[in-house]
Coordinates of C-alpha atoms and ligand atoms in Angstrom, one line a residue:
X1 CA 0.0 0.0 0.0
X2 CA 1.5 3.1 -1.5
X3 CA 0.5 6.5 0.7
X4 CA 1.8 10.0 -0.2
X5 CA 4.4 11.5 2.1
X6 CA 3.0 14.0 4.5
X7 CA -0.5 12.8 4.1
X8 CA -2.4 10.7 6.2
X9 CA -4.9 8.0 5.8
X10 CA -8.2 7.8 7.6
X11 CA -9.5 4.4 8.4
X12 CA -13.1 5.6 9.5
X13 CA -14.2 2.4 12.1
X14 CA -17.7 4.0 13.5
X15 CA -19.9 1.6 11.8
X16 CA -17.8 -1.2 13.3
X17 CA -15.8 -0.4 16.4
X18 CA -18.4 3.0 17.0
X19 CA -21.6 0.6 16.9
X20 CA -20.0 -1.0 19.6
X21 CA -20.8 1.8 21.9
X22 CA -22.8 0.4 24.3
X23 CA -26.8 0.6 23.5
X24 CA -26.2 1.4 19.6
X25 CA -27.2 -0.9 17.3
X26 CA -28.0 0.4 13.7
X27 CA -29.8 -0.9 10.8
X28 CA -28.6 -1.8 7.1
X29 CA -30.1 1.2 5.8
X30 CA -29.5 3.8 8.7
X31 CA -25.5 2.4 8.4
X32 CA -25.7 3.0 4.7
X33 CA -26.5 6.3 5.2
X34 CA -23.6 6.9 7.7
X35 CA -21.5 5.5 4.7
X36 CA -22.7 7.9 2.5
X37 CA -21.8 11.0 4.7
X38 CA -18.5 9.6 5.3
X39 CA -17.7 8.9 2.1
X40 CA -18.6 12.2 0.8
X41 CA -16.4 13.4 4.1
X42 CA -13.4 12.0 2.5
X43 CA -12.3 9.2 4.6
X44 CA -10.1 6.6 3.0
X45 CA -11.6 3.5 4.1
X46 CA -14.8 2.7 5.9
X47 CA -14.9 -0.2 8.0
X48 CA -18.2 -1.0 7.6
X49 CA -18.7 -4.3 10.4
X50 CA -18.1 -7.3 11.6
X51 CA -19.9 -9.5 9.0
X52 CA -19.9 -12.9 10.9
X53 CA -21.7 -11.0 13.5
X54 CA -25.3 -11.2 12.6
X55 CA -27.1 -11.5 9.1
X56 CA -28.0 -7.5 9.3
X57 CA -23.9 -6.9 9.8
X58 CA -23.6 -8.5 6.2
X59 CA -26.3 -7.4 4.6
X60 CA -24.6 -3.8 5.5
X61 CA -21.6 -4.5 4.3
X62 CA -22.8 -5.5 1.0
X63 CA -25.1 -3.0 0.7
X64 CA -22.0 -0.7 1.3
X65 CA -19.9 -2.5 -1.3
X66 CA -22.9 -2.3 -4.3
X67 CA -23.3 1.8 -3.3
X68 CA -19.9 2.1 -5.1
X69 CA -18.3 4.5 -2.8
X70 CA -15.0 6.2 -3.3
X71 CA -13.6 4.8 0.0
X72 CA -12.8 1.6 0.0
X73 CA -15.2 -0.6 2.0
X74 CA -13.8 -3.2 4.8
X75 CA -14.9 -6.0 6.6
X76 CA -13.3 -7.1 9.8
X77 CA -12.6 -10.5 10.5
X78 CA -10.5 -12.8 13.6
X79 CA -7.8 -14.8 12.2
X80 CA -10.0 -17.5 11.5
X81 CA -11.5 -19.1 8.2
X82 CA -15.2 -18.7 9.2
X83 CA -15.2 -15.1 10.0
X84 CA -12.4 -14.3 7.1
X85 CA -14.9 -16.4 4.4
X86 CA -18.3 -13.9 6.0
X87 CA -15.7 -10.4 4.9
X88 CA -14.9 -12.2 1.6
X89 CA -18.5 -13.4 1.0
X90 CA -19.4 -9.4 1.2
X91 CA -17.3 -9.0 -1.9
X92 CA -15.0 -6.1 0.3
X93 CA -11.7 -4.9 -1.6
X94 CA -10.4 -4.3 2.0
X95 CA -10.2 -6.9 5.2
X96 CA -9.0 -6.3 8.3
X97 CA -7.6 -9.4 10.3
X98 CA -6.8 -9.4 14.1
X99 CA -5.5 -11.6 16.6
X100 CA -4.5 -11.1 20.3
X101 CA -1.5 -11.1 20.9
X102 CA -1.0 -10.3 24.8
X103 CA 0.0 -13.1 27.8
X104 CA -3.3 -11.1 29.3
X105 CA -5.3 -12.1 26.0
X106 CA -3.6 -15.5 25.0
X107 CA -4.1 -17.1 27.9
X108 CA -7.8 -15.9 29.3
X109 CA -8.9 -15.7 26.0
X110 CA -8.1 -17.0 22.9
X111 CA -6.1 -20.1 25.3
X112 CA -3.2 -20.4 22.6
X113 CA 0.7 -20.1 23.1
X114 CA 2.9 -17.5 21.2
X115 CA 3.7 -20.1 18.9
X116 CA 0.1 -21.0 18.1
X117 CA -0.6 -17.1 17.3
X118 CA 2.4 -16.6 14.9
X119 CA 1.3 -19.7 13.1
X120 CA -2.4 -18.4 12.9
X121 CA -1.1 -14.8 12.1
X122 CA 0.9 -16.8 9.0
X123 CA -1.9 -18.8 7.9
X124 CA -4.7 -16.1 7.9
X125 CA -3.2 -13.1 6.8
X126 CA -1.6 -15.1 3.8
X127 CA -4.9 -17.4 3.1
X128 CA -6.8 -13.9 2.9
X129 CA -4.2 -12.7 0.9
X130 CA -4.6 -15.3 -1.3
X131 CA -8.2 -13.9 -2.4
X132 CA -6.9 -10.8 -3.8
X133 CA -7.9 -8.1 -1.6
X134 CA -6.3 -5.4 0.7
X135 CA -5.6 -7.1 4.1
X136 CA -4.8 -4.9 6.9
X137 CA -3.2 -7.0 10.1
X138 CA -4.3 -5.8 13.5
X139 CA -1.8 -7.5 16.9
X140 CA -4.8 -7.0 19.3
X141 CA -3.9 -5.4 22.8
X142 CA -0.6 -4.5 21.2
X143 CA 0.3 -1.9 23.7
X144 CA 0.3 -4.7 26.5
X145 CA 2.3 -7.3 24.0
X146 CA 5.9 -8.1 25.1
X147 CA 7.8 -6.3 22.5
X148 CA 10.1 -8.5 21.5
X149 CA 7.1 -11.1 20.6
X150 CA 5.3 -8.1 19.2
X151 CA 8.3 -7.7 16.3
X152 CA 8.2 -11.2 15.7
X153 CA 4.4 -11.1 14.8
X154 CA 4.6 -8.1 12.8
X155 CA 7.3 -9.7 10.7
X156 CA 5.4 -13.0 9.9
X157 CA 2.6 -10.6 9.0
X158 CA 4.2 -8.7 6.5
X159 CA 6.1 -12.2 5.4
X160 CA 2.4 -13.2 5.0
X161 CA 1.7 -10.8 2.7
X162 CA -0.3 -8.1 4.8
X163 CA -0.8 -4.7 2.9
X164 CA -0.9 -2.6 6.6
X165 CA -0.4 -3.3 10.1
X166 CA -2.6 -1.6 12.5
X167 CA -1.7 -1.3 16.2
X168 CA -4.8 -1.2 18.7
X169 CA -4.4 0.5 22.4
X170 CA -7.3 -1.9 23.1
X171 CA -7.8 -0.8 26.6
X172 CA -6.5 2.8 25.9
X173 CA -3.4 2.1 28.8
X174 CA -1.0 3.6 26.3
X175 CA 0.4 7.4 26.6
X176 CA 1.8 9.4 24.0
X177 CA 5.4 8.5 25.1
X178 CA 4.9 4.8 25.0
X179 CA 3.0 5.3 21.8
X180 CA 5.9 6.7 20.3
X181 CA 7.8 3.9 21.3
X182 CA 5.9 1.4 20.2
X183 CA 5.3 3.0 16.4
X184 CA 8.8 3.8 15.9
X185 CA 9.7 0.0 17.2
X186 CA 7.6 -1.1 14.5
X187 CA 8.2 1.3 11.6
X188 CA 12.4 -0.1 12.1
X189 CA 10.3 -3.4 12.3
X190 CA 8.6 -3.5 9.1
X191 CA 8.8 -2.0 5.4
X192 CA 4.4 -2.0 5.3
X193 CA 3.1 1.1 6.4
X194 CA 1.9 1.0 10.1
X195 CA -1.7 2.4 11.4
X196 CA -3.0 3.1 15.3
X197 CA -6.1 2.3 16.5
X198 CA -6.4 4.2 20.1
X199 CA -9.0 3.7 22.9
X200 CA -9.7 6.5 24.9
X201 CA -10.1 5.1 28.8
X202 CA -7.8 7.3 29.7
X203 CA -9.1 9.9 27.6
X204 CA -5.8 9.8 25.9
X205 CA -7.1 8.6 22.5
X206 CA -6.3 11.3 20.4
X207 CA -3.2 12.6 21.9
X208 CA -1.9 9.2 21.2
X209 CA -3.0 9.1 17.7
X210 CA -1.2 12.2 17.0
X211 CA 2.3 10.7 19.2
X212 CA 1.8 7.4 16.7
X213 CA 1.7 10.1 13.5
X214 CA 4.3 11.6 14.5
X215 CA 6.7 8.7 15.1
X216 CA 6.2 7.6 11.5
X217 CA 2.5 5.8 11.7
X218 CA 0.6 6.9 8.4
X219 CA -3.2 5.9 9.0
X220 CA -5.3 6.0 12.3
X221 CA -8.5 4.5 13.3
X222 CA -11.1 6.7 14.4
X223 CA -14.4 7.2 15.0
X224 CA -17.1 10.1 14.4
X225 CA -18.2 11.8 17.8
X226 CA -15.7 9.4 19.2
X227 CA -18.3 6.4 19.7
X228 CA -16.9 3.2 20.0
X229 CA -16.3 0.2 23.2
X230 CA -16.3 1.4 26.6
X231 CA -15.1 5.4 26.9
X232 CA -14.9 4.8 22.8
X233 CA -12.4 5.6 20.6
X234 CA -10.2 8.6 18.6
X235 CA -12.3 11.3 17.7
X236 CA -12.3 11.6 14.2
X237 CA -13.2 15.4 14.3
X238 CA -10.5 16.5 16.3
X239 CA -7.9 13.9 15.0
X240 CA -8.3 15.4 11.4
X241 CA -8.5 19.4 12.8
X242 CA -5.4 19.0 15.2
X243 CA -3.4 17.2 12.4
X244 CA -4.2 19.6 9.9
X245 CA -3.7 22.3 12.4
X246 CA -1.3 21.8 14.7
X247 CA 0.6 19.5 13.1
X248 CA 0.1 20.9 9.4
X249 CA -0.3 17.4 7.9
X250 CA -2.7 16.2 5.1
X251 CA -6.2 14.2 4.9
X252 CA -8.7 13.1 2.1
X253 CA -11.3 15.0 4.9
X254 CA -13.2 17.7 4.2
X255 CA -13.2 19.3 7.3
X256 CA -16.4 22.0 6.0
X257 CA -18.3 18.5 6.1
X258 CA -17.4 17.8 9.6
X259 CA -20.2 19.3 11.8
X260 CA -23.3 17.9 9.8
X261 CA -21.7 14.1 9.7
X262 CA -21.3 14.3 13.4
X263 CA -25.1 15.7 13.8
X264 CA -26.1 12.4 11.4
X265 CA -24.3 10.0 13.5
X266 CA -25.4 11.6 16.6
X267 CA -28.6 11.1 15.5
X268 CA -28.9 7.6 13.9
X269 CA -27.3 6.3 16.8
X270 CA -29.1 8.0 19.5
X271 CA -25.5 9.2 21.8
X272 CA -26.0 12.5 22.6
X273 CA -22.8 15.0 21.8
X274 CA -21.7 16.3 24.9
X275 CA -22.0 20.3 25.1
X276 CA -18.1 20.9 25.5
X277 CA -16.5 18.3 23.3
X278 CA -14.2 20.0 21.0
X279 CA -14.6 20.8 17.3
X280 CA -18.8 19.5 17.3
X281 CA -20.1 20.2 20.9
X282 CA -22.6 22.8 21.2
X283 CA -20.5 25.1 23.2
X284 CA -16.8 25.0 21.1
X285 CA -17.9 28.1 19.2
X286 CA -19.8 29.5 22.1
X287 CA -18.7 32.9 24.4
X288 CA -20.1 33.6 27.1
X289 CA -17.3 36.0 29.3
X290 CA -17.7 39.5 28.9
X291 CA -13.7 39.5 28.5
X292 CA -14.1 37.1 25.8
X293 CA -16.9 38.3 23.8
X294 CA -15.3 41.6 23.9
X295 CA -12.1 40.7 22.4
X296 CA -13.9 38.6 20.0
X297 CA -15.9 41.5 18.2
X298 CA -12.6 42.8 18.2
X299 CA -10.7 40.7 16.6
X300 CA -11.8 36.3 16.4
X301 CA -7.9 35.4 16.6
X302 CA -8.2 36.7 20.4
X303 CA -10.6 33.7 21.9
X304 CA -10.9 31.3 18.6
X305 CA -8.5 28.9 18.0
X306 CA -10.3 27.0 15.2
X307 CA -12.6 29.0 12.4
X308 CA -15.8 28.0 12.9
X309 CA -16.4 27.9 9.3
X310 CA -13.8 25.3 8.7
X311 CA -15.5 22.9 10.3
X312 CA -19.2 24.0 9.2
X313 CA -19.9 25.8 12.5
X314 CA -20.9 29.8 13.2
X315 CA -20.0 31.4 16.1
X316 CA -22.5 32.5 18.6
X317 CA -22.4 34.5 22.0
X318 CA -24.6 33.7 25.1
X319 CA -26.2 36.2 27.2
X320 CA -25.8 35.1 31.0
X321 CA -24.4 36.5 34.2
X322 CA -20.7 36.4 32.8
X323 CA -21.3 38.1 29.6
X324 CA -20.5 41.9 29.3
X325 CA -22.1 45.2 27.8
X326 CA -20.5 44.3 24.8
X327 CA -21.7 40.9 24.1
X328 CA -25.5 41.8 24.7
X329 CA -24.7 45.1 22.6
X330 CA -23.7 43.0 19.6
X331 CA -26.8 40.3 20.6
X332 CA -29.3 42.7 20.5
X333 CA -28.2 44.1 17.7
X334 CA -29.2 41.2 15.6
X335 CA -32.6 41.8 16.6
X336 CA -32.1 45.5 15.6
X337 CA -32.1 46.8 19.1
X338 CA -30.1 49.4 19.7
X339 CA -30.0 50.4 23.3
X340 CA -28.5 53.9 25.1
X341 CA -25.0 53.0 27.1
X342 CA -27.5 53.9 30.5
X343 CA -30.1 51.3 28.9
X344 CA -27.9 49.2 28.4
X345 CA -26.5 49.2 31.9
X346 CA -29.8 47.8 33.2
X347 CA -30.1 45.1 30.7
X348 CA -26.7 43.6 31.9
X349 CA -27.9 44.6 35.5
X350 CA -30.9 42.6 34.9
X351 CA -29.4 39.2 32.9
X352 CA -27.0 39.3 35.8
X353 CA -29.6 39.2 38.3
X354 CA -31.4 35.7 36.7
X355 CA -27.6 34.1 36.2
X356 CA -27.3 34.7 39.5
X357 CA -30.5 32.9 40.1
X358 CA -29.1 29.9 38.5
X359 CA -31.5 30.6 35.2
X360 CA -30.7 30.2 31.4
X361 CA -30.7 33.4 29.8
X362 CA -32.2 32.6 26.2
X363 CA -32.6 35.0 23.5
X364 CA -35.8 35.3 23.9
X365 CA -35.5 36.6 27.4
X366 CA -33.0 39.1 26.5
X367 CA -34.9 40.7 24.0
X368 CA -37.9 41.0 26.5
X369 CA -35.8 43.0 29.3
X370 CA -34.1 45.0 26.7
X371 CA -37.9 45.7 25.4
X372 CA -38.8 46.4 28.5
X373 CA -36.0 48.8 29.3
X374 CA -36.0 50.5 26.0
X375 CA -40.2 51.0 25.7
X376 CA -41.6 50.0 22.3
X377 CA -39.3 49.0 19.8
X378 CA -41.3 48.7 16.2
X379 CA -38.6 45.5 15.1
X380 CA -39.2 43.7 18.2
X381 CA -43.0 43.6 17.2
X382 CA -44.3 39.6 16.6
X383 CA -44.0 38.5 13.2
X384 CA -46.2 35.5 14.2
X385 CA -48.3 35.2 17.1
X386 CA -50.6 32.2 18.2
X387 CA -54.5 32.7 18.3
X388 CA -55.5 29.2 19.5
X389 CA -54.9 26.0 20.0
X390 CA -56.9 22.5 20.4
X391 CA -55.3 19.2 21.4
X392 CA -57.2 16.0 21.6
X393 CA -55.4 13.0 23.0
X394 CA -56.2 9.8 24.7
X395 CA -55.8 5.5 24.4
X396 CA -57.9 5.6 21.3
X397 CA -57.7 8.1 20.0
X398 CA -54.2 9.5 17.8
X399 CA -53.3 12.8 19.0
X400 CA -54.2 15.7 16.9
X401 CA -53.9 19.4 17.5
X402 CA -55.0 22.2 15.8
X403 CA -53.9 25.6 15.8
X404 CA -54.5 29.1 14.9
X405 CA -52.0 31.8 13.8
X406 CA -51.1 35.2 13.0
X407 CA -48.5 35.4 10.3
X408 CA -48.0 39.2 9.1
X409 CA -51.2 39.5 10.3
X410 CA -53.0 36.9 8.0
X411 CA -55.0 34.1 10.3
X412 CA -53.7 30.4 9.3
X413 CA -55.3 27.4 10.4
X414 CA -54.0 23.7 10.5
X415 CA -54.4 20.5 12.1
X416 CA -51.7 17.6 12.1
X417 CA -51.0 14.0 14.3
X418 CA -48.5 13.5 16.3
X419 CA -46.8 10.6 18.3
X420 CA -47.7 12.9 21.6
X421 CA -49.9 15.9 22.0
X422 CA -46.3 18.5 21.6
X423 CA -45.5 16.4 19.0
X424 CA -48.7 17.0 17.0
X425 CA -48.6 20.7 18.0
X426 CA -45.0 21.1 16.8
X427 CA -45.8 19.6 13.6
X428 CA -49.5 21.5 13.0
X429 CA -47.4 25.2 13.5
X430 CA -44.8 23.5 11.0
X431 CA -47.4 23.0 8.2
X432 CA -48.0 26.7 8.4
X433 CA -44.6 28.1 9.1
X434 CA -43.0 26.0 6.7
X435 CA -44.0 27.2 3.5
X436 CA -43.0 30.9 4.5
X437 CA -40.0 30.3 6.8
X438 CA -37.6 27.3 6.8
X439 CA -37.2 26.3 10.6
X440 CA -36.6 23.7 12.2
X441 CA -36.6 22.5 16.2
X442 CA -33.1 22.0 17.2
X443 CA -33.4 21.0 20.9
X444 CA -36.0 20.7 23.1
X445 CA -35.6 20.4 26.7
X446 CA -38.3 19.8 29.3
X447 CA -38.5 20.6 32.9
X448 CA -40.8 20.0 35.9
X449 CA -39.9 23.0 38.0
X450 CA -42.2 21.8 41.3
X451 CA -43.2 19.0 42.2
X452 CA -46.7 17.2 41.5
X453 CA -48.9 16.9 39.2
X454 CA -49.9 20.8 38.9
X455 CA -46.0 21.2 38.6
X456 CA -45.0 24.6 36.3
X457 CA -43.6 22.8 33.2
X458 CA -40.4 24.4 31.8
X459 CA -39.6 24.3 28.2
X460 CA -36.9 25.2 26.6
X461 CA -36.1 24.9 23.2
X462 CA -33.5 26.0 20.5
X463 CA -34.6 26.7 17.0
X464 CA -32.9 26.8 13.7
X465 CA -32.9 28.5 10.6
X466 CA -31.7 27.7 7.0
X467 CA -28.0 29.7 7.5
X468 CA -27.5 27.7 10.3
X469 CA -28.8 30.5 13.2
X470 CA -29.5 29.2 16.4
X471 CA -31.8 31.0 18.6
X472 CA -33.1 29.9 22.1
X473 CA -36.6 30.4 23.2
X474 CA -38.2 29.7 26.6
X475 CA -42.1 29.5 28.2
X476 CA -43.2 28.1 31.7
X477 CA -46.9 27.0 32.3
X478 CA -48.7 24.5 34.1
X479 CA -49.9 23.3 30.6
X480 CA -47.2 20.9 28.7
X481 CA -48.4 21.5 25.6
X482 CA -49.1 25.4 26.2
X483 CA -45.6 25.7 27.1
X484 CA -44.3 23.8 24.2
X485 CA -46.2 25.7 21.4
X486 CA -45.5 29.3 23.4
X487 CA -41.5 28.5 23.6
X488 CA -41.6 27.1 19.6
X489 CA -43.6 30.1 18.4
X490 CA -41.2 32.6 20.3
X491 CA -38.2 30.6 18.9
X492 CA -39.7 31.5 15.5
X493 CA -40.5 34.8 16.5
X494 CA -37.2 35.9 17.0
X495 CA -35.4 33.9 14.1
X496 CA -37.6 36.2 11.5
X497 CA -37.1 39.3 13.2
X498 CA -33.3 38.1 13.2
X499 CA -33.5 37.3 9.7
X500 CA -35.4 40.5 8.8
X501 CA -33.5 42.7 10.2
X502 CA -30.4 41.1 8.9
X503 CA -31.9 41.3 5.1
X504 CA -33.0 44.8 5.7
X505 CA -29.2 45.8 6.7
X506 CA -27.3 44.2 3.4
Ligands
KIV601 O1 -9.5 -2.3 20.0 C1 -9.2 -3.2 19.3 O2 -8.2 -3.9 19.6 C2 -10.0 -3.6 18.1 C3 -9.4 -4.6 17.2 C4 -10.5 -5.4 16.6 C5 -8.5 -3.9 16.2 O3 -11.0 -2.9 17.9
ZN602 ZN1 -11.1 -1.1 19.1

């Protein structure tokens, strides 16, 4: 396997290694689609399961294989015929064979000697050689291996014909030193290029990725969102940014692409993204300091390491207790509020006071006290406003809501079905909003803020528009549903005056 000097390969492993998170289990179709995003990512190969696993497992993998993708499309298999024959069966260009090779793994495991995993190592990786395709080695638990025994398998590997060897940090026990080691121990080792594969139990998986590049490894395993066994695996978003960035090396990725593919997986697979993970968490192009917001509209390079725009992300500042005169300035200047220095002293006086309360300031709320403060302002009048609403919901019944609503001051009516009664109110506004503004609901959050069953229910929600505008809306009733459709249609609310006042100013 030939790759260019300076660049490096991404073995994407989220449909195999990633669907081993635990509680994820995807279908054919919704792995497919995952395949699809990656591919038009850039990734160089796509692991796309285990295909002895389960009959769903290789109907993916073929289903994979017939879309045609750029990347190349592999199957994993353990160094024996059974599982090697499923991969081949799929018609995969690419298969990646592992065995263990650790005392810890030999002998509570797989219950074989060193001798009887060299020999298997020889027979597999040469017997799938022998059917024509890419075969990519894996030592498993390498990083507990003794070294010495480790060399010798890598050797009757590449004697066996393998294309790549990979070396997994099964447990993720490695640290960026020892991963050096070990990858410039086998680069002097063998003449086949060499790959990582890093588990992150340490939460070391990336850092050791980058220490195996940079002792001469030229393809790591990663994962999008970082899903994968236990604490998961290297994070393919900030694998590919701090290699291109800090360490000014070369992928196939397409690091514009890199936000929405995480949003997809995230999705399909039901694991949340944490709010502060780096490159596609919520908050990593988020300011909230008054110091930092302020030196932001300054200049970006002060606070933002990454531009958000290389990796499909805007910027956005929050209003809460932390945030400055300056930040809520620039806020409420999207919603063409333009408050006196004195005005705005109270509005920061007054956001302050609710962060201090240990409340969310959303957008919403800050355009309301700065309404308040400022008297009348003709922008901040609704665009849309809700005139009623009717739910109906019970065991036999399928719940249907209808609403009522002021657009531009035309009345609207429509009625839709829902799995729930928010549901079908959510979807009832959409059939009227839709056609005259694209937005969609982004987040919603529900909260019981007293106890029983006349408890105050908290919504809060986060819409977005088409240019990728988020906006945060809340409402607070003793009504679920109420609450829902009065957060949604405020969310709304203040995306169009947003986008109004926006279009009004270029
Ligand atoms: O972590 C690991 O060792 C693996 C192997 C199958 C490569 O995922
Ligand atoms: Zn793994």
């Amino acid at each position: 396997m030939k790759i260019e000097e300076g660049t490096v390969r991404v073995f994407d492993t989220t449909l195999r290694d990633g669907e081993q998170t635990p509680g994820v289990s995807l279908t054919p179709e919704e792995k497919l689609e995952i395949a699809i995003k990656l591919d038009d990512l850039g990734v160089d190969t796509i692991e796309a399961g285990f295909p002895i696993v389960s009959a769903g497992e290789l109907e993916a993998t073929k289903l994979m294989v017939k879309q045609g993708l750029r990347a190349s499309v592999c199957g994993l298999a353990r160094a024996r015929q059974e599982d090697i024959d499923a991969a081949l069966d799929c018609e995969v260009p690419y298969v990646h064979v592992f065995i263990a090779t650790s005392e810890i793994h030999m002998k509570h495991k797989l219950q074989m000697s060193r001798e009887q995993v060299l020999e298997a190592t020889t027979k597999w990786v040469d017997y799938t050689k022998d059917h024509g395709v890419i075969v990519e080695f894996s030592p498993e638990d390498a990083t507990r291996t003794d070294p010495a025994f480790l060399s010798q398998i890598l050797e009757a590997a590449e004697s066996a014909g393998a294309d790549i060897i990979n070396m997994p940090d099964t447990v993720g026990t490695a640290t960026p030193e020892s991963m050096f080691q070990m990858i410039s121990r086998a680069v002097s080792t063998v003449k086949i290029p060499i790959s990582v594969h890093c588990h992150n139990d340490f939460g070391l998986a990336v850092a050791n990725s980058l220490a195996g590049i940079r002792a001469g490894a030229s393809q790591a395993h990663v994962t999008v969102n970082g899903l994968g066994e236990r604490a998961g695996n290297a994070s393919l978003e900030e694998f590919v940014v701090a290699l291109h960035l800090l360490h000014k090396k070369k992928t196939g990725v397409n690091t514009r692409l890199l936000y929405e593919t995480s949003r997809l997986v995230s999705r399909l697979t039901g694991v949340p993204v944490q709010p502060n993970k780096a490159i596609v968490g919520e908050n990593a192009f988020g300011h909230e300091s008054g110091i930092h917001t302020h030196g932001m509209l300054k200049s970006p390079l002060t606070y933002e390491p990454i531009d958000p725009e290389l990796v499909g992300r805007r910027r956005w500042f929050q209003a809460g207790k932390h945030a400055g005169g300056h930040g809520l300035a620039a806020k409420l200047a999207e919603y063409g509020l333009h408050p006196t220095m004195e005005q705005m002293k109270e509005i920061t006086r007054r956001v302050k006071e609710i962060g201090d309360k240990g409340k969310m300031v959303t957008d919403a709320d800050l355009s309301a006290i700065a309404t308040a403060v400022i008297g009348g302002v003709s922008e901040e009048k609704k665009v849309i406003d809700l005139k009623n609403i009717t739910v109906v919901t019970g065991t036999a019944l399928v719940p249907t809501c209808s609403v009522k609503i002021v657009v531009d001051g035309k009345e609207y009516i429509a009625a839709e079905t829902g799995v729930g009664p928010v549901d079908a109110a959510i979807r009832a506004i959409h059939k009227i909003i839709g056609p005259l503004a694209d937005v969609k609901l982004k987040e919603y959050r529900l909260e019981a803020t007293t106890g029983g069953s006349d408890a105050l229910a908290e919504v809060l929600i986060k819409v977005e528009d088409r240019d990728g505008n988020i906006v945060s809306a809340r409402s607070a009733r003793e009504d679920v549903v109420l609450a829902s459709v009065e957060a949604m249609i405020e969310g709304i609310n203040k995306t169009l005056i947003k986008s109004r006042v926006r279009a009004a100013r270029d």
